[in-house]
Amino acid sequence: MWRGLIEEFRDRLPVGAQTPVVTLHEGNTPLLPAPELSARTGCDVYLKVEGANPTGSFKDRGMTVAVSKALEEGSKAIICASTGNTSASAAAYAARAGITCAVLVPTGKIALGKLAQALVHGARLLQVSGNFDDCLALASKLALDYPVSLVNSVNPDRLQGQKTAAFEIVQALGDAPHIHCLPVGNAGNISAYWMGYQEDHAAGNATRKPRMFGFQASGAAPIVNGAVVREPSTIATAIRIGNPASWTKATDARDESGGLIDAVTDRDILQAYRLLARSVGAFVELGSAASVAGLLQATAQGRIDPGQTIVCTVTGHGLKDPEWAISTAPAPTTIPADPLAAAKALDLA
Ligand code: F0G
């Protein structure tokens, strides 16, 4: 039985016998072949489906370690800023640990499902008039001045947990992929994967390290532009971030791996979102589709040689944002409870 990340990767994480393990049995997510994407790129493309984690996003990998370490240090409360997924995950792990969780989110800019998660798990939710970057500045200040542990990805325990996704991929493929694509927001995850791949390579588990390809939304692309974006804007609210905390780590990952960090438009994100849902059977959130939008863009630009193994992380579950799914699909047809009417509506009769 899978026992969660800390037990499965104990010797490669900053935990000891005295660490109280707080787990929801996160990790062990599918590495799903994506034939449609393989056909479009001439490569062997897989999705690392992180929406299959307990709270529906990759944040659980970091949160199991961050909350366990916070407990070990005697913390009674955690705090985070969030575009939604971090708060959902922090709320669930805090509930499991029996400690208080405070979350700061930008008013009106987080998906409905994520809001529901923070509330149902009993977090103290503050909606802030400002964007994610303002929320993170506030949360960091509170963690300095009051007895609460910050569990954003500036907390190194978060990245330690998140690096395990790379370990799982190397285990599943028998080696590292040639290219790894992922969405970039606060830039913690790309940094964590790069750390994981480097460790696996150093340990002799992989013969190579992948080129790291990160993708920001074009209205929230500070790393691509080389400047802070004061008012980030994108339909992909998960990655609506103008001043990423792990900026330098992400550019290091890009440069050391021979990769790239580029921007994708909201239109391309939406197209990839639909393609994943309709042709791969993967319902992911908009922010997650940025990795696939980026892969297709890089292919169109001639940057992808055929025959390579490529993994795209799809970071969160589509059900977190049902409003988007419904508003972008054709309206359903309403019929009386009558077989002929049903047959006609389905173009069968
Ligand atoms: N995809 C999803 C679904 C996310 O929720 C996030 C970040 C990212 C990608 C980007 O990852 O920040 O490590 O570069 N969400 C954070 C949050 C900011 O508050 O939930 P990153």
Tab-separated table of C-alpha atoms and ligand atoms in Angstrom:
chain	number	residue	atom	x	y	z
A	1	MET	CA	0.000	0.000	0.000
A	2	TRP	CA	1.223	3.489	-0.900
A	3	ARG	CA	1.856	5.310	2.399
A	4	GLY	CA	2.296	8.886	1.188
A	5	LEU	CA	5.427	10.736	0.131
A	6	ILE	CA	7.232	10.954	3.428
A	7	GLU	CA	7.224	7.211	4.070
A	8	GLU	CA	7.926	6.327	0.433
A	9	PHE	CA	10.857	8.755	0.062
A	10	ARG	CA	11.894	9.142	3.703
A	11	ASP	CA	15.652	8.869	3.068
A	12	ARG	CA	15.516	11.665	0.493
A	13	LEU	CA	13.478	14.156	2.525
A	14	PRO	CA	14.410	16.386	5.488
A	15	VAL	CA	12.548	14.282	8.063
A	16	GLY	CA	13.707	12.197	11.006
A	17	ALA	CA	12.284	9.573	13.343
A	18	GLN	CA	10.975	12.405	15.547
A	19	THR	CA	9.000	14.106	12.737
A	20	PRO	CA	5.222	13.657	13.192
A	21	VAL	CA	4.055	12.613	9.725
A	22	VAL	CA	0.974	14.453	8.493
A	23	THR	CA	-0.158	12.743	5.304
A	24	LEU	CA	-3.252	12.273	3.172
A	25	HIS	CA	-1.380	9.609	1.151
A	26	GLU	CA	-0.473	12.143	-1.546
A	27	GLY	CA	1.753	11.306	-4.528
A	28	ASN	CA	1.896	8.179	-6.710
A	29	THR	CA	-0.046	10.084	-9.391
A	30	PRO	CA	-0.573	8.691	-12.917
A	31	LEU	CA	2.012	9.179	-15.642
A	32	LEU	CA	-0.495	9.048	-18.455
A	33	PRO	CA	0.512	8.573	-22.103
A	34	ALA	CA	-1.052	11.304	-24.278
A	35	PRO	CA	-1.313	9.837	-27.813
A	36	GLU	CA	-2.837	13.007	-29.274
A	37	LEU	CA	0.119	15.071	-28.073
A	38	SER	CA	2.593	12.429	-29.221
A	39	ALA	CA	1.044	12.566	-32.700
A	40	ARG	CA	1.266	16.369	-32.793
A	41	THR	CA	4.884	16.531	-31.646
A	42	GLY	CA	6.430	13.349	-33.056
A	43	CYS	CA	7.583	12.608	-29.523
A	44	ASP	CA	6.552	10.290	-26.721
A	45	VAL	CA	4.451	12.575	-24.540
A	46	TYR	CA	3.162	11.820	-21.043
A	47	LEU	CA	1.094	13.803	-18.584
A	48	LYS	CA	1.977	13.775	-14.888
A	49	VAL	CA	-1.568	14.077	-13.597
A	50	GLU	CA	-1.226	15.984	-10.347
A	51	GLY	CA	-4.954	16.608	-10.079
A	52	ALA	CA	-5.062	13.017	-8.775
A	53	ASN	CA	-3.584	14.166	-5.445
A	54	PRO	CA	-5.914	14.218	-2.396
A	55	THR	CA	-6.885	17.901	-2.676
A	56	GLY	CA	-6.642	17.891	-6.460
A	57	SER	CA	-3.290	19.595	-7.022
A	58	PHE	CA	0.484	19.152	-6.749
A	59	LYS	CA	0.507	21.365	-3.662
A	60	ASP	CA	-0.143	18.314	-1.475
A	61	ARG	CA	3.397	17.067	-2.135
A	62	GLY	CA	4.854	20.172	-0.569
A	63	MET	CA	2.244	20.481	2.131
A	64	THR	CA	2.785	17.041	3.688
A	65	VAL	CA	6.414	17.975	4.355
A	66	ALA	CA	5.794	21.623	5.320
A	67	VAL	CA	3.004	20.797	7.791
A	68	SER	CA	4.882	17.833	9.277
A	69	LYS	CA	7.940	20.040	9.844
A	70	ALA	CA	5.797	22.868	11.271
A	71	LEU	CA	4.334	20.398	13.797
A	72	GLU	CA	7.795	19.093	14.640
A	73	GLU	CA	8.857	22.662	15.388
A	74	GLY	CA	5.891	23.071	17.749
A	75	SER	CA	3.800	25.281	15.502
A	76	LYS	CA	0.084	25.572	16.346
A	77	ALA	CA	-0.885	27.542	13.237
A	78	ILE	CA	0.108	27.872	9.584
A	79	ILE	CA	-0.465	30.720	7.155
A	80	CYS	CA	-0.252	31.105	3.386
A	81	ALA	CA	-1.063	33.392	0.501
A	82	SER	CA	-2.694	31.662	-2.429
A	83	THR	CA	-4.264	31.782	-5.846
A	84	GLY	CA	-6.376	28.916	-4.484
A	85	ASN	CA	-4.601	25.571	-4.573
A	86	THR	CA	-2.076	26.229	-1.829
A	87	SER	CA	-4.887	27.380	0.454
A	88	ALA	CA	-6.982	24.281	-0.340
A	89	SER	CA	-4.051	22.006	0.439
A	90	ALA	CA	-2.905	23.900	3.547
A	91	ALA	CA	-6.469	23.839	4.908
A	92	ALA	CA	-6.762	20.065	4.451
A	93	TYR	CA	-3.370	19.233	6.000
A	94	ALA	CA	-3.978	21.628	8.902
A	95	ALA	CA	-7.331	19.931	9.530
A	96	ARG	CA	-5.588	16.557	9.526
A	97	ALA	CA	-2.937	17.850	11.937
A	98	GLY	CA	-5.474	19.562	14.220
A	99	ILE	CA	-3.885	23.008	13.890
A	100	THR	CA	-5.187	26.380	12.707
A	101	CYS	CA	-4.819	27.488	9.106
A	102	ALA	CA	-5.057	31.085	7.903
A	103	VAL	CA	-5.190	31.862	4.215
A	104	LEU	CA	-4.978	35.120	2.290
A	105	VAL	CA	-6.442	35.127	-1.216
A	106	PRO	CA	-7.029	37.860	-3.797
A	107	THR	CA	-10.730	38.837	-3.713
A	108	GLY	CA	-12.706	37.468	-6.649
A	109	LYS	CA	-9.689	35.893	-8.324
A	110	ILE	CA	-9.744	32.317	-7.115
A	111	ALA	CA	-11.745	29.445	-8.587
A	112	LEU	CA	-14.946	28.433	-6.813
A	113	GLY	CA	-13.864	24.879	-5.993
A	114	LYS	CA	-10.686	26.096	-4.304
A	115	LEU	CA	-12.656	28.546	-2.182
A	116	ALA	CA	-14.995	25.697	-1.210
A	117	GLN	CA	-12.035	23.543	-0.152
A	118	ALA	CA	-10.505	26.161	2.130
A	119	LEU	CA	-13.899	26.777	3.738
A	120	VAL	CA	-14.956	23.163	4.181
A	121	HIS	CA	-11.662	22.275	5.878
A	122	GLY	CA	-12.209	25.118	8.342
A	123	ALA	CA	-9.484	27.573	7.318
A	124	ARG	CA	-9.637	31.202	8.466
A	125	LEU	CA	-10.057	32.770	5.037
A	126	LEU	CA	-9.230	36.412	4.410
A	127	GLN	CA	-10.052	37.887	1.015
A	128	VAL	CA	-7.581	40.664	0.290
A	129	SER	CA	-8.178	43.678	-1.945
A	130	GLY	CA	-5.045	43.120	-3.975
A	131	ASN	CA	-3.348	40.437	-6.048
A	132	PHE	CA	-1.423	37.309	-5.043
A	133	ASP	CA	1.820	39.238	-4.689
A	134	ASP	CA	0.171	41.559	-2.140
A	135	CYS	CA	-1.187	38.500	-0.279
A	136	LEU	CA	2.268	36.902	-0.129
A	137	ALA	CA	3.836	40.086	1.233
A	138	LEU	CA	1.139	40.191	3.942
A	139	ALA	CA	1.476	36.517	4.861
A	140	SER	CA	5.277	36.803	5.068
A	141	LYS	CA	4.992	39.825	7.374
A	142	LEU	CA	2.499	38.064	9.664
A	143	ALA	CA	4.753	34.996	9.871
A	144	LEU	CA	7.613	37.248	10.962
A	145	ASP	CA	5.629	39.111	13.617
A	146	TYR	CA	3.351	36.374	15.005
A	147	PRO	CA	3.651	32.683	15.974
A	148	VAL	CA	2.459	31.219	12.658
A	149	SER	CA	4.469	29.156	10.159
A	150	LEU	CA	4.509	30.282	6.542
A	151	VAL	CA	3.765	27.359	4.191
A	152	ASN	CA	4.171	29.105	0.847
A	153	SER	CA	6.887	27.738	-1.428
A	154	VAL	CA	9.412	30.211	0.035
A	155	ASN	CA	9.402	27.592	2.804
A	156	PRO	CA	12.128	25.153	1.614
A	157	ASP	CA	10.218	22.140	2.997
A	158	ARG	CA	7.586	22.740	0.307
A	159	LEU	CA	10.070	22.344	-2.536
A	160	GLN	CA	11.549	19.263	-0.861
A	161	GLY	CA	8.144	17.587	-0.993
A	162	GLN	CA	7.411	18.722	-4.532
A	163	LYS	CA	10.696	17.337	-5.908
A	164	THR	CA	9.315	13.814	-5.381
A	165	ALA	CA	7.229	14.139	-8.549
A	166	ALA	CA	10.508	13.958	-10.491
A	167	PHE	CA	11.479	10.802	-8.561
A	168	GLU	CA	8.184	9.149	-9.497
A	169	ILE	CA	8.665	10.026	-13.177
A	170	VAL	CA	12.196	8.598	-13.251
A	171	GLN	CA	10.925	5.428	-11.554
A	172	ALA	CA	8.084	5.065	-14.056
A	173	LEU	CA	10.133	5.756	-17.206
A	174	GLY	CA	13.336	4.100	-16.020
A	175	ASP	CA	15.153	7.363	-16.784
A	176	ALA	CA	14.507	11.106	-16.860
A	177	PRO	CA	12.596	12.481	-19.872
A	178	HIS	CA	14.458	14.640	-22.418
A	179	ILE	CA	12.153	17.596	-21.805
A	180	HIS	CA	9.878	18.488	-18.901
A	181	CYS	CA	7.149	21.131	-19.421
A	182	LEU	CA	5.249	22.862	-16.676
A	183	PRO	CA	3.278	26.000	-15.878
A	184	VAL	CA	5.092	28.701	-13.938
A	185	GLY	CA	3.422	30.985	-11.400
A	186	ASN	CA	5.330	31.637	-8.208
A	187	ALA	CA	8.060	29.451	-9.789
A	188	GLY	CA	8.414	26.982	-6.920
A	189	ASN	CA	7.399	23.874	-8.814
A	190	ILE	CA	9.838	24.189	-11.727
A	191	SER	CA	12.584	24.747	-9.135
A	192	ALA	CA	11.473	21.684	-7.154
A	193	TYR	CA	11.389	19.372	-10.191
A	194	TRP	CA	14.847	20.539	-11.241
A	195	MET	CA	16.146	19.767	-7.750
A	196	GLY	CA	14.548	16.302	-7.911
A	197	TYR	CA	15.983	15.498	-11.346
A	198	GLN	CA	19.437	16.687	-10.316
A	199	GLU	CA	19.334	14.516	-7.194
A	200	ASP	CA	18.194	11.485	-9.173
A	201	HIS	CA	20.991	12.011	-11.682
A	202	ALA	CA	23.596	12.408	-8.939
A	203	ALA	CA	22.302	9.222	-7.271
A	204	GLY	CA	22.690	7.305	-10.536
A	205	ASN	CA	18.958	6.674	-10.949
A	206	ALA	CA	18.849	8.567	-14.252
A	207	THR	CA	21.381	8.795	-17.081
A	208	ARG	CA	20.315	12.326	-18.037
A	209	LYS	CA	18.631	15.471	-16.749
A	210	PRO	CA	15.734	16.953	-18.712
A	211	ARG	CA	15.629	20.379	-20.278
A	212	MET	CA	13.167	22.343	-18.154
A	213	PHE	CA	10.508	24.205	-20.183
A	214	GLY	CA	8.394	26.600	-18.091
A	215	PHE	CA	5.400	28.561	-19.337
A	216	GLN	CA	3.791	31.685	-17.928
A	217	ALA	CA	0.534	33.276	-19.094
A	218	SER	CA	1.358	36.180	-21.402
A	219	GLY	CA	-0.476	38.697	-19.170
A	220	ALA	CA	1.466	37.453	-16.135
A	221	ALA	CA	4.926	36.740	-17.526
A	222	PRO	CA	7.463	38.607	-15.391
A	223	ILE	CA	10.264	36.077	-15.917
A	224	VAL	CA	9.823	36.165	-19.691
A	225	ASN	CA	9.689	39.977	-19.712
A	226	GLY	CA	12.483	40.308	-17.173
A	227	ALA	CA	10.408	42.720	-15.075
A	228	VAL	CA	7.802	42.569	-12.305
A	229	VAL	CA	4.232	42.773	-13.636
A	230	ARG	CA	2.301	45.128	-11.336
A	231	GLU	CA	-1.149	44.097	-12.517
A	232	PRO	CA	-0.955	40.538	-13.781
A	233	SER	CA	-3.937	39.403	-15.809
A	234	THR	CA	-4.928	35.997	-17.213
A	235	ILE	CA	-7.910	33.633	-17.248
A	236	ALA	CA	-5.575	31.099	-15.613
A	237	THR	CA	-6.006	32.510	-12.092
A	238	ALA	CA	-3.731	29.829	-10.564
A	239	ILE	CA	-0.713	31.450	-12.253
A	240	ARG	CA	-1.820	35.087	-12.058
A	241	ILE	CA	1.407	36.204	-10.391
A	242	GLY	CA	3.521	39.253	-11.187
A	243	ASN	CA	6.529	38.830	-8.897
A	244	PRO	CA	7.423	35.157	-8.390
A	245	ALA	CA	9.147	34.299	-5.108
A	246	SER	CA	11.391	31.641	-6.704
A	247	TRP	CA	12.325	33.779	-9.710
A	248	THR	CA	16.082	33.162	-9.529
A	249	LYS	CA	15.714	29.456	-8.816
A	250	ALA	CA	13.521	29.154	-11.916
A	251	THR	CA	15.946	30.979	-14.198
A	252	ASP	CA	18.755	28.827	-12.775
A	253	ALA	CA	16.728	25.701	-13.625
A	254	ARG	CA	16.175	27.033	-17.142
A	255	ASP	CA	19.818	27.948	-17.707
A	256	GLU	CA	21.448	24.935	-16.068
A	257	SER	CA	19.176	22.547	-17.974
A	258	GLY	CA	19.409	24.275	-21.350
A	259	GLY	CA	15.665	24.887	-21.204
A	260	LEU	CA	13.424	27.893	-21.673
A	261	ILE	CA	10.754	29.967	-19.963
A	262	ASP	CA	8.257	31.400	-22.412
A	263	ALA	CA	4.781	32.935	-22.460
A	264	VAL	CA	1.555	31.432	-23.804
A	265	THR	CA	-1.592	33.433	-24.548
A	266	ASP	CA	-4.910	32.881	-22.792
A	267	ARG	CA	-6.292	31.758	-26.153
A	268	ASP	CA	-3.643	29.035	-26.440
A	269	ILE	CA	-4.208	27.987	-22.823
A	270	LEU	CA	-7.921	27.603	-23.507
A	271	GLN	CA	-7.242	25.591	-26.665
A	272	ALA	CA	-4.924	23.234	-24.800
A	273	TYR	CA	-7.506	22.930	-21.997
A	274	ARG	CA	-10.139	21.832	-24.513
A	275	LEU	CA	-7.761	19.504	-26.335
A	276	LEU	CA	-6.820	17.762	-23.087
A	277	ALA	CA	-10.456	17.351	-22.098
A	278	ARG	CA	-11.747	16.223	-25.495
A	279	SER	CA	-8.863	14.237	-26.949
A	280	VAL	CA	-6.877	12.954	-23.994
A	281	GLY	CA	-9.674	12.546	-21.447
A	282	ALA	CA	-7.847	14.708	-18.926
A	283	PHE	CA	-9.887	17.414	-17.189
A	284	VAL	CA	-7.325	19.853	-15.858
A	285	GLU	CA	-7.602	23.434	-14.713
A	286	LEU	CA	-6.712	26.310	-17.027
A	287	GLY	CA	-3.408	27.065	-15.329
A	288	SER	CA	-2.356	23.443	-15.777
A	289	ALA	CA	-3.026	23.563	-19.509
A	290	ALA	CA	-0.242	26.153	-19.873
A	291	SER	CA	2.329	23.324	-19.913
A	292	VAL	CA	0.639	21.692	-22.892
A	293	ALA	CA	-0.046	25.023	-24.638
A	294	GLY	CA	3.673	25.694	-24.263
A	295	LEU	CA	4.687	22.315	-25.661
A	296	LEU	CA	2.494	22.848	-28.736
A	297	GLN	CA	3.844	26.378	-29.202
A	298	ALA	CA	7.453	25.176	-28.929
A	299	THR	CA	6.654	22.442	-31.471
A	300	ALA	CA	5.175	24.988	-33.892
A	301	GLN	CA	8.324	27.090	-33.460
A	302	GLY	CA	10.478	24.103	-34.466
A	303	ARG	CA	12.089	23.858	-31.053
A	304	ILE	CA	11.183	20.207	-30.433
A	305	ASP	CA	13.163	17.499	-32.231
A	306	PRO	CA	11.044	14.395	-32.838
A	307	GLY	CA	11.687	11.138	-31.032
A	308	GLN	CA	12.163	12.569	-27.559
A	309	THR	CA	10.435	11.598	-24.339
A	310	ILE	CA	8.502	14.551	-22.933
A	311	VAL	CA	6.552	14.921	-19.695
A	312	CYS	CA	4.048	17.733	-19.139
A	313	THR	CA	2.899	18.274	-15.588
A	314	VAL	CA	-0.791	19.074	-15.413
A	315	THR	CA	-0.883	20.611	-11.991
A	316	GLY	CA	-4.514	20.703	-10.861
A	317	HIS	CA	-7.934	19.127	-11.418
A	318	GLY	CA	-10.443	20.744	-13.760
A	319	LEU	CA	-13.285	20.337	-11.268
A	320	LYS	CA	-11.756	23.102	-9.175
A	321	ASP	CA	-13.126	25.578	-11.686
A	322	PRO	CA	-16.537	24.290	-12.846
A	323	GLU	CA	-17.645	27.758	-13.917
A	324	TRP	CA	-15.053	27.822	-16.700
A	325	ALA	CA	-15.907	24.349	-17.905
A	326	ILE	CA	-19.589	25.195	-18.151
A	327	SER	CA	-19.264	28.661	-19.633
A	328	THR	CA	-16.979	27.497	-22.443
A	329	ALA	CA	-19.040	24.445	-23.460
A	330	PRO	CA	-22.218	24.399	-25.583
A	331	ALA	CA	-25.391	24.767	-23.474
A	332	PRO	CA	-27.123	21.426	-22.779
A	333	THR	CA	-30.439	20.675	-24.517
A	334	THR	CA	-33.540	20.265	-22.355
A	335	ILE	CA	-36.147	17.680	-23.453
A	336	PRO	CA	-39.314	16.022	-22.122
A	337	ALA	CA	-38.967	12.466	-20.695
A	338	ASP	CA	-39.691	10.938	-24.088
A	339	PRO	CA	-37.570	8.453	-26.122
A	340	LEU	CA	-38.303	10.034	-29.499
A	341	ALA	CA	-37.413	13.504	-28.232
A	342	ALA	CA	-34.172	12.101	-26.801
A	343	ALA	CA	-33.367	10.275	-30.049
A	344	LYS	CA	-34.018	13.427	-32.078
A	345	ALA	CA	-31.934	15.580	-29.768
A	346	LEU	CA	-29.071	13.075	-30.175
A	347	ASP	CA	-29.458	13.025	-33.981
A	348	LEU	CA	-30.339	9.306	-33.812
A	349	ALA	CA	-33.794	9.733	-35.325
B	1	F0G	N1	-0.600	25.266	-11.624
B	1	F0G	C1	-1.485	25.405	-10.638
B	1	F0G	C2	-2.780	24.689	-10.758
B	1	F0G	C3	-1.190	26.208	-9.517
B	1	F0G	O1	-2.087	26.327	-8.552
B	1	F0G	C4	0.045	26.873	-9.463
B	1	F0G	C5	0.391	27.728	-8.334
B	1	F0G	C6	0.948	26.684	-10.516
B	1	F0G	C7	0.599	25.882	-11.580
B	1	F0G	C8	2.272	27.337	-10.554
B	1	F0G	O2	3.161	26.727	-9.689
B	1	F0G	O3	3.693	28.691	-8.295
B	1	F0G	O4	5.085	26.633	-8.203
B	1	F0G	O5	5.129	28.102	-10.213
B	1	F0G	N2	-0.414	28.030	-7.418
B	1	F0G	C9	-0.073	28.759	-6.197
B	1	F0G	C10	-1.251	28.760	-5.235
B	1	F0G	C11	0.516	30.070	-6.422
B	1	F0G	O6	-1.381	29.677	-4.416
B	1	F0G	O7	-2.037	27.827	-5.261
B	1	F0G	P1	4.354	27.590	-9.054
